[in-house]
Every structure is written in structure tokens, then in C-alpha cells.
Coordinates of C-alpha atoms and ligand atoms in Angstrom, one line a residue:
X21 CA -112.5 -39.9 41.9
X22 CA -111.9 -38.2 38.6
X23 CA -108.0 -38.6 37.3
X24 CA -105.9 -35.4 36.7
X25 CA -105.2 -34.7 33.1
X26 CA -101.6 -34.5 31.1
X27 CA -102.6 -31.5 29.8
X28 CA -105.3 -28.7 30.4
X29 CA -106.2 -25.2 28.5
X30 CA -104.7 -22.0 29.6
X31 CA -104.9 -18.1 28.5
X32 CA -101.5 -16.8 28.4
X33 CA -100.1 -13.6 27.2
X34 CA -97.2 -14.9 25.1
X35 CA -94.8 -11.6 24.6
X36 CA -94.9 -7.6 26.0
X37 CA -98.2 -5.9 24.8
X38 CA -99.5 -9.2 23.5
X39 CA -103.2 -10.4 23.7
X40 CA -104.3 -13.5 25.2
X41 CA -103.8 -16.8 23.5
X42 CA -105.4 -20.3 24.2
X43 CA -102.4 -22.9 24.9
X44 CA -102.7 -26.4 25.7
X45 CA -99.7 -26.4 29.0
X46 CA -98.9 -29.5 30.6
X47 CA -99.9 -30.4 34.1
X48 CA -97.0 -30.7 36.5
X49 CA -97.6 -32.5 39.9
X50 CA -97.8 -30.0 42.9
X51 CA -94.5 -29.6 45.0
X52 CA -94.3 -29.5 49.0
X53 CA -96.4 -26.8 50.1
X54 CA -98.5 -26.1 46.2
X55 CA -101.8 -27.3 45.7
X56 CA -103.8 -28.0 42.1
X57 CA -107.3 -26.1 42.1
X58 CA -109.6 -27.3 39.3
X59 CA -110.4 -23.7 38.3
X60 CA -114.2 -23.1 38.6
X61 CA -114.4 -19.2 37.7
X62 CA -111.9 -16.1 37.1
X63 CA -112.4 -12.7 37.4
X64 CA -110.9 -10.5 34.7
X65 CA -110.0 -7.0 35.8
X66 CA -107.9 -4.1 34.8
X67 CA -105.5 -5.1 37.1
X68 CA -104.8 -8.3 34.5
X69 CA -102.6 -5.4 31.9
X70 CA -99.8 -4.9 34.9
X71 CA -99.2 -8.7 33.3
X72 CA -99.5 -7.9 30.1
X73 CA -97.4 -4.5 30.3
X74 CA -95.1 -6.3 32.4
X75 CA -95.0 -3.2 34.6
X76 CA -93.5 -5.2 37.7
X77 CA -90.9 -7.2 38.2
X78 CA -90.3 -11.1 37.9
X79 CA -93.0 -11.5 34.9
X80 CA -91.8 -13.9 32.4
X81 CA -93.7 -15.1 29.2
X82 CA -95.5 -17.5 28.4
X83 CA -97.7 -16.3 31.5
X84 CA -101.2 -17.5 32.4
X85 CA -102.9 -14.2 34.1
X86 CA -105.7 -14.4 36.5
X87 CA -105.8 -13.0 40.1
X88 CA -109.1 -13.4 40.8
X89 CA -110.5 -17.5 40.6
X90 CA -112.4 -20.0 42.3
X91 CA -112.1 -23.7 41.9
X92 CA -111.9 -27.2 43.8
X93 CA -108.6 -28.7 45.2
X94 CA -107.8 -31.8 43.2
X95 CA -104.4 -32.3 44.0
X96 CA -101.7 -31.7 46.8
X97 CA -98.4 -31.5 47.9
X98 CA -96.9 -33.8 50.1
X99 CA -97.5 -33.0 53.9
X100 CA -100.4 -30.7 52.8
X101 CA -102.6 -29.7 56.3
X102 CA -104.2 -26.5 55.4
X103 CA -106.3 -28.0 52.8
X104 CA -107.9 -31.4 52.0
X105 CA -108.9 -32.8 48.5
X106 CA -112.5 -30.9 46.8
X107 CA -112.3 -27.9 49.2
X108 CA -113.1 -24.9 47.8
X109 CA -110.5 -22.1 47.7
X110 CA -109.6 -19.0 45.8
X111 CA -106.6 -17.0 44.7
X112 CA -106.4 -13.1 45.1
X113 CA -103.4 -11.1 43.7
X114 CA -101.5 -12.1 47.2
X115 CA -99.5 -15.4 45.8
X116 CA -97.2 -16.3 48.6
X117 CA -95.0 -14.7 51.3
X118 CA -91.4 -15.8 51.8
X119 CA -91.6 -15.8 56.1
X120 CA -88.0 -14.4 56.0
X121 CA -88.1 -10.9 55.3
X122 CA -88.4 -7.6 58.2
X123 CA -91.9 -7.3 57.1
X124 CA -93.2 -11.1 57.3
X125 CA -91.0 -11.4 60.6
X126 CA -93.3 -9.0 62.0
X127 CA -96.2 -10.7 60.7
X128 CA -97.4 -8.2 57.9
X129 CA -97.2 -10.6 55.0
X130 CA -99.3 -7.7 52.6
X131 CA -95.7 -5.9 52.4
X132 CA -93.7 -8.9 52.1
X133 CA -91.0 -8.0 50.0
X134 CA -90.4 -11.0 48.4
X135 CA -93.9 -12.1 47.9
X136 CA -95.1 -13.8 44.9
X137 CA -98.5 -12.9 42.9
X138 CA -101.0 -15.0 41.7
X139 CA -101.2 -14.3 37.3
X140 CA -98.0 -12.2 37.7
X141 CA -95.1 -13.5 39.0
X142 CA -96.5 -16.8 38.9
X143 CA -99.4 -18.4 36.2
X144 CA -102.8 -17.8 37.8
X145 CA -106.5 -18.7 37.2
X146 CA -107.5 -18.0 33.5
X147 CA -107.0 -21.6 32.8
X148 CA -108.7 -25.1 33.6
X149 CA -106.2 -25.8 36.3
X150 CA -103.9 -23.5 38.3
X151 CA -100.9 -24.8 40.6
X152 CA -100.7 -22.3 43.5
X153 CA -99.1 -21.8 47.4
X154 CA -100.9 -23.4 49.8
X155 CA -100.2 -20.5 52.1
X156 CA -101.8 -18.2 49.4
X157 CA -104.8 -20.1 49.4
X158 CA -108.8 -18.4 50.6
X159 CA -110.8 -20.7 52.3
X160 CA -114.2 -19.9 50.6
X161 CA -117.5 -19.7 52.6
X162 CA -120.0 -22.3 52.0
X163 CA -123.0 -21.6 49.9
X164 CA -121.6 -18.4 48.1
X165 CA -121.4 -18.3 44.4
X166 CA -118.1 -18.9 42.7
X167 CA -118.6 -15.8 40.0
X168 CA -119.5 -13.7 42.6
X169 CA -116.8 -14.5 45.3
X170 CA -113.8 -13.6 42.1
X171 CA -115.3 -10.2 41.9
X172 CA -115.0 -9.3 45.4
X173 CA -111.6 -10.9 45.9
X174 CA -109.4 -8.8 45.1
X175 CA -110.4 -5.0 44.5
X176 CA -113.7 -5.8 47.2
X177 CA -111.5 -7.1 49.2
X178 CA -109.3 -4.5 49.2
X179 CA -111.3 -1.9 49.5
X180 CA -113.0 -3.7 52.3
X181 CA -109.7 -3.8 53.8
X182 CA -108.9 -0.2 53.6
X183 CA -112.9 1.2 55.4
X184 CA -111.8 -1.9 57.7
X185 CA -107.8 0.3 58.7
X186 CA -109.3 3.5 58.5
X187 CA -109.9 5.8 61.6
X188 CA -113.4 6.1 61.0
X189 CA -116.5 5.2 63.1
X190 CA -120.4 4.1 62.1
X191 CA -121.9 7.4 61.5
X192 CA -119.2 9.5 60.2
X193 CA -119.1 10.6 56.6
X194 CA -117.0 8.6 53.8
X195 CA -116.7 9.5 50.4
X196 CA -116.0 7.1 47.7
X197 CA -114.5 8.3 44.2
X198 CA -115.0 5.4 42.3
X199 CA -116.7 4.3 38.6
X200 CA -118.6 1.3 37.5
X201 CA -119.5 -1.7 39.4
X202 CA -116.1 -0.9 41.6
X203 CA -117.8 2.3 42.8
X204 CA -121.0 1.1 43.2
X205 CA -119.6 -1.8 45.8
X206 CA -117.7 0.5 47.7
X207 CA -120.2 2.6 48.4
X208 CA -122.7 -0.1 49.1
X209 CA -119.8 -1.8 51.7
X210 CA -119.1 1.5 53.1
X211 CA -123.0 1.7 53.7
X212 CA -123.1 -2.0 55.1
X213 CA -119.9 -0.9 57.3
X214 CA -122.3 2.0 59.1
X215 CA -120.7 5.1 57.2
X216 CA -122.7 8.0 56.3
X217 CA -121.6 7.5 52.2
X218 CA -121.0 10.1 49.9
X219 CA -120.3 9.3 45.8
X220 CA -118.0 11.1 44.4
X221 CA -118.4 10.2 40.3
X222 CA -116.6 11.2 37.6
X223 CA -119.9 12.4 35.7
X224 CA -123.7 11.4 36.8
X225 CA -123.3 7.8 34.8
X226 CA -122.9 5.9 38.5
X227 CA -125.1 8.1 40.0
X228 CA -128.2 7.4 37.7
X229 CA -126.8 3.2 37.7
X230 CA -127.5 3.5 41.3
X231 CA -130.0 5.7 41.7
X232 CA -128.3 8.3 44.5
X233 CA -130.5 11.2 45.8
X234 CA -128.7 14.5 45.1
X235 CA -127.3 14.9 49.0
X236 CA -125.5 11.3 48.8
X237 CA -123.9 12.0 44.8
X238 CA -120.9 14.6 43.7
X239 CA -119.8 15.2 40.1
X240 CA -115.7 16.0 40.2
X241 CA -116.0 17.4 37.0
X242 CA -118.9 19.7 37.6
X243 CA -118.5 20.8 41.3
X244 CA -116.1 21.7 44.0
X245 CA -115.7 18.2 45.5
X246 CA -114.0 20.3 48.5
X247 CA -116.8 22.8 48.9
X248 CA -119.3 19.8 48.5
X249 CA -117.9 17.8 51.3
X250 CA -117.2 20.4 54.3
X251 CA -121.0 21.6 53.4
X252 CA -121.5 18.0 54.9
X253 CA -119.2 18.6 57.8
X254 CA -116.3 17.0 55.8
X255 CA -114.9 13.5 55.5
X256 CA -113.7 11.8 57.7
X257 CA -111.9 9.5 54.6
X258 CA -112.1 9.8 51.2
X259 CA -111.3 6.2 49.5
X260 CA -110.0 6.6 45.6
X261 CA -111.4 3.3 43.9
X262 CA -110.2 4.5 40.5
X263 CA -106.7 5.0 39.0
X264 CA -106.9 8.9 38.9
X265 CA -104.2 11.8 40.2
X266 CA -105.5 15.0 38.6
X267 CA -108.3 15.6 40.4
X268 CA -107.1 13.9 43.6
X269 CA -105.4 17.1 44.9
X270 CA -108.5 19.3 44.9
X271 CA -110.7 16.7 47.0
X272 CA -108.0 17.0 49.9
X273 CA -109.7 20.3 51.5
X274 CA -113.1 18.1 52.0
X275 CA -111.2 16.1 54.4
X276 CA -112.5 17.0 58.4
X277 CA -110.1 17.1 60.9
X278 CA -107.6 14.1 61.0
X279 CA -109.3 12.7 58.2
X280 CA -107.6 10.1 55.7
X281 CA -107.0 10.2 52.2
X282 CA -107.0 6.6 50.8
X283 CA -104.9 5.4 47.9
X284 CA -106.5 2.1 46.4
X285 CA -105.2 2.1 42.8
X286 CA -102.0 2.7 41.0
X287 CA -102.9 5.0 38.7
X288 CA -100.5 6.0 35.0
X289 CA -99.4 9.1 36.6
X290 CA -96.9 7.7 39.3
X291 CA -97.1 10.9 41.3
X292 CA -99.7 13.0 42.6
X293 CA -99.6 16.5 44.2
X294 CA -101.1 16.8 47.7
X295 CA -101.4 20.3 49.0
X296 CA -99.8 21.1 52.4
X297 CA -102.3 23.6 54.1
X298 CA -104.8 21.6 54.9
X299 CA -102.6 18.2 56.1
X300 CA -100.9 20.2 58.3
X301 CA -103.3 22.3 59.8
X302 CA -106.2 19.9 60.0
X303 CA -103.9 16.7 61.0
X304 CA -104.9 14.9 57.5
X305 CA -102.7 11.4 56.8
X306 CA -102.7 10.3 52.7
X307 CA -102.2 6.4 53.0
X308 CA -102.5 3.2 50.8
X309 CA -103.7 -0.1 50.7
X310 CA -102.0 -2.8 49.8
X311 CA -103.9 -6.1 48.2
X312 CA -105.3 -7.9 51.0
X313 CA -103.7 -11.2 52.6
X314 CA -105.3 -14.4 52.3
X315 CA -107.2 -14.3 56.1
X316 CA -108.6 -11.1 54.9
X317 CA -110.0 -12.2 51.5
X318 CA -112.0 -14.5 53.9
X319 CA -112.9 -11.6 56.1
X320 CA -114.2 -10.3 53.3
X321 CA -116.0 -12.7 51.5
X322 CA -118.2 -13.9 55.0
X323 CA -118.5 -10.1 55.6
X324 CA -121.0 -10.3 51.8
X325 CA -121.9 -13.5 53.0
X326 CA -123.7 -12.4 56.3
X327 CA -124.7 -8.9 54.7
X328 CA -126.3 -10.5 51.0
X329 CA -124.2 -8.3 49.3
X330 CA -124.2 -8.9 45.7
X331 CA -122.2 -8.0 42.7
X332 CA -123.1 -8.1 39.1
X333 CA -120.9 -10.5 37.1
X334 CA -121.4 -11.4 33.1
X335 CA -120.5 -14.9 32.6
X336 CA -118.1 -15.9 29.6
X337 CA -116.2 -18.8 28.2
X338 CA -112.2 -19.1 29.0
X339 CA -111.8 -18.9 24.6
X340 CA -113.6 -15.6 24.9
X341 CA -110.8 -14.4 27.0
X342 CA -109.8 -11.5 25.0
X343 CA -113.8 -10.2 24.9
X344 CA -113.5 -10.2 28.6
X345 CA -110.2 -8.5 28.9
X346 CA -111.8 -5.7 26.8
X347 CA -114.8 -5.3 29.1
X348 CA -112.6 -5.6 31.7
X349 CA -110.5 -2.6 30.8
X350 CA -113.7 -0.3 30.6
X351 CA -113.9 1.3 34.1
X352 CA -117.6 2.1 33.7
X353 CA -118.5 -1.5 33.3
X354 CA -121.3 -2.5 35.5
X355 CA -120.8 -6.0 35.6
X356 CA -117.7 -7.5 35.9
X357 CA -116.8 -10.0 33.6
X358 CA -115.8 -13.8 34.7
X359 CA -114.4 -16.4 33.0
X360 CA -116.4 -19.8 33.4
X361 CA -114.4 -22.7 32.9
X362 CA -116.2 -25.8 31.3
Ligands
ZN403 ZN1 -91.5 -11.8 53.2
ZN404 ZN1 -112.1 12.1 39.7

């Protein structure tokens, strides 16, 4: 058995606004109810700047970002019985639930509200080692690939999550605004999910990436996205994959009879108009999704597992970080980029 180190390489974002750095942080031995995961992989995502912008609460600097990761369990606390030395776990954004608030009480530990989050409120998985919560912890499926599983863990997962809440049966049509390698793997879970799927881009880019026939593709900033849809017999859900508000309002009339509009991403704009006619007269609900708990990270991940569903990942060194974070940031990006540690 290899020893631990006294100290391991991390990417932190030092101050407000700041870039990442490389730091050499000192290991600290797992407390009742932590474990140490030998970081494998780590996804990078847009997500990563609500760290850096320090647009929530309870994020202090020096902070080690990373909500997305992979790695091995190589140390634990005492009493430890979820997980046993060299398993393979992740981390998502969901870092820990406290058990004593209304929401955990009534089992809904997604709205805990005093949960912790991995790379947030708590260092996370752009480093060679990360201490999380045992409780936080994604039992990985065998014989999936560690890039691979950090890109679906946390937006994949969510927006597995949200098709998975919806009222929405195999058959009926779902329309996915979304961009970049996001877009394309909601539309191809949608698809895997039994849903008549629909793309609505932001310009033809994602439509000529995947390929979509003219019935299965609609341009928001060309066409009436409403018109569009009820020509198809409207949605039954539309799912918003990309932090966007303006256009948002318009799509709302596509939406069939009790249909869903779904909220995915927080987007700059904090508010977005919804127009009143057709939610009340055709029974339409606007909803969110929160980021999926641990047991549904899983869900998700066997759910690729038993479909071959595949994302594209580009492969980088934790010292090129900051390269990452860059692609990252680009919400047109095909492949997302994951940090490879050692
Ligand atoms: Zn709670
Ligand atoms: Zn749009």
C-alpha cells in the first residue's frame, strides 16, 4: 500500500476575480465521517466562476474549485461504512447535507438549506487529493471511464434528473435549448429517455455538430420557436441547458397543454419574464432543477453505462488549469475539458 503524502498540488483561486494558481497545500488526515480520494480526473465547467466570482455564500480564499472529479479512496475516517479503501467515487456540486433542516427531515437533501458544495463552500477536485463527506460521496460504476463519468456528473446529471421529474411520457415531444457538447447530451439523453426531441440552438453551429435533419432542429434567433413547436403539436417540456432569459419568454407559447418549462442554469440576468396567457389557459408549470444528490449522480451515470452513451472530453494537465477554465467558459465547446491528474 502506497503511503499518503505531507503535501500534494492543488489549483486554487487565491482572491475575488483571480485566476487559478498551482499551490503546494498540506494534507490533513480525514475527520469522522470525511474520506481522502486520490483524485483521478476533474471536470472543468462554467459552473467553476460562481467560485471564482464568489457569487454564493460561505466561499473563502485560498479555495481549491472542482465539482466534477473522479478518484480512488485512500484514506478514511474513523467508523467509515459507506466506503472501503481504493473504491472508486466521485464528487458532484452536492457536498454534504446537514440531516437537521425542514428539507433534509423530509428526505429532500437537493434543497438542504444548509448544505455544503464540493469546490465552493468547501475545496474540491482540481487538485491531487481532495478531502470530502462521506455522505457526499458517488459510488462509480465499474468499467466506465473516469474523464467521461466528470462530464456527466454534474450538468448530465442534472439534466438527467430534470427529463427524469418531468410529466412527460416516451413518445411525447421535448425540446432542448441548449449549446455545445451540453446540448448535444441532452438531446441525445432525452432521445435514450424515449422523447420525440426537438433542438432548439442558438444558431445552426449545434445543429451542423450533430447532424439534425431540419424537422428535429430550431434556430431561436431566426424562427418563431413558438410557432415551430405547436406546428409539432407543442411540447410537452422545454428543458433550458444554457444560462439564457431573453429569449426564454417567447418559447413559453410552444408549450402543449400542462406542459413544463424547465429551469437548468442560473443565468446573469436573475429574472426572467414569463407571459401569463398561455400558463393559465393551457395549465403550463415553469420549474427548476436543482444539482442532483449523490444516489442520483449514480442513477445517472449506470443510466450511460447501460445505454453507451458517450461524451467528448479533451484531456489536460492539472498546471494547465487556467487553459481549461478558458475552454470551459466557451458554451460552444464540444468537448469538455478534464483535468488529468499525474
Ligand atoms: Zn439540511
Ligand atoms: Zn436562446
Amino acid at each position: 500500500m502506497q503511503s499518503n503524502p505531507k503535501t500534494f498540488m492543488a489549483a486554487q483561486i487565491c482572491h475575488k476575480g483571480g485566476k487559478l494558481e498551482m499551490k503546494e497545500v498540506e494534507w490533513r488526515e480525514p475527520k469522522r465521517g470525511e474520506i481522502i480520494v486520490k483524485v483521478m480526473a476533474c471536470g472543468v465547467s462554467h459552473s467553476d466562476s460562481i467560485t471564482q466570482d464568489q457569487l454564493l455564500d460561505g466561499i473563502k480564499y485560498p479555495r481549491t474549485p472542482g465539482h466534477e472529479f473522479v478518484g480512488q479512496v485512500c484514506a478514511m475516517g474513523e467508523g467509515e461504512m459507506k466506503c472501503k479503501m481504493g473504491d472508486m467515487v466521485g464528487g458532484s456540486w452536492h457536498g454534504g447535507h446537514c440531516l437537521t433542516c425542514e428539507p433534509c427531515r423530509a428526505g429532500d437533501y437537493a434543497c438542504c438549506t444548509g448544505q455544503q458544495y464540493n469546490g465552493v463552500t468547501r475545496d474540491g477536485g482540481m487538485a491531487e487529493y481532495v478531502c470530502m463527506r462521506a455522505d457526499a460521496c458517488i459510488m462509480c460504476p465499474k468499467g466506465m471511464d473516469p474523464a467521461e463519468m466528470t462530464a456527466l456528473m454534474f450538468r448530465g446529471a442534472t439534466i438527467f434528473n430534470s427529463l427524469n421529474s418531468m410529466c412527460v411520457k416516451a413518445g411525447e415531444l421535448v425540446a432542448v435549448h441548449g449549446a455545445g457538447g451540453l446540448g448535444k447530451l441532452a438531446c441525445d439523453m432525452s432521445r435514450c429517455m424515449g422523447f420525440r426531441t426537438v433542438l432548439i440552438g442558438e444558431g445552426d453551429k449545434l445543429q451542423r455538430e450533430m447532424n439534425l435533419s431540419r424537422e428535429s432542429f430550431i434556430d431561436c434567433t431566426k424562427m418563431d420557436v413558438a410557432k415551430e413547436l405547436m406546428s409539432m403539436g407543442g411540447a410537452k417540456v422545454i428543458l433550458c441547458c444554457i444560462a439564457e432569459s431573453k429569449r426564454l419568454p417567447s418559447f413559453v407559447g410552444g408549450l402543449c397543454p400542462n406542459g413544463q418549462l424547465c429551469l437548468t442554469n442560473i443565468s446573469g440576468e436573475p429574472y426572467c419574464e414569463i407571459p401569463m396567457i398561455p400558463l393559465i389557459m393551457r395549465r403550463l408549470a415553469v420549474c427548476g432543477q436543482p444539482a442532483p444528490t449523490p444516489l442520483e449522480v449514480e442513477q445517472c451515470l449506470h443510466f450511460c453505462k447501460m445505454t453507451d452513451m458517450h461524451v467528448k472530453v479533451n484531456k489536460m494537465a492539472l498546471k494547465d488549469c487556467n487553459k481549461a477554465w478558458e475552454c470551459a467558459m466557451n458554451p460552444d465547446e464540444m468537448k469538455k475539458p478534464v483535468l488529468m491528474m499525474a
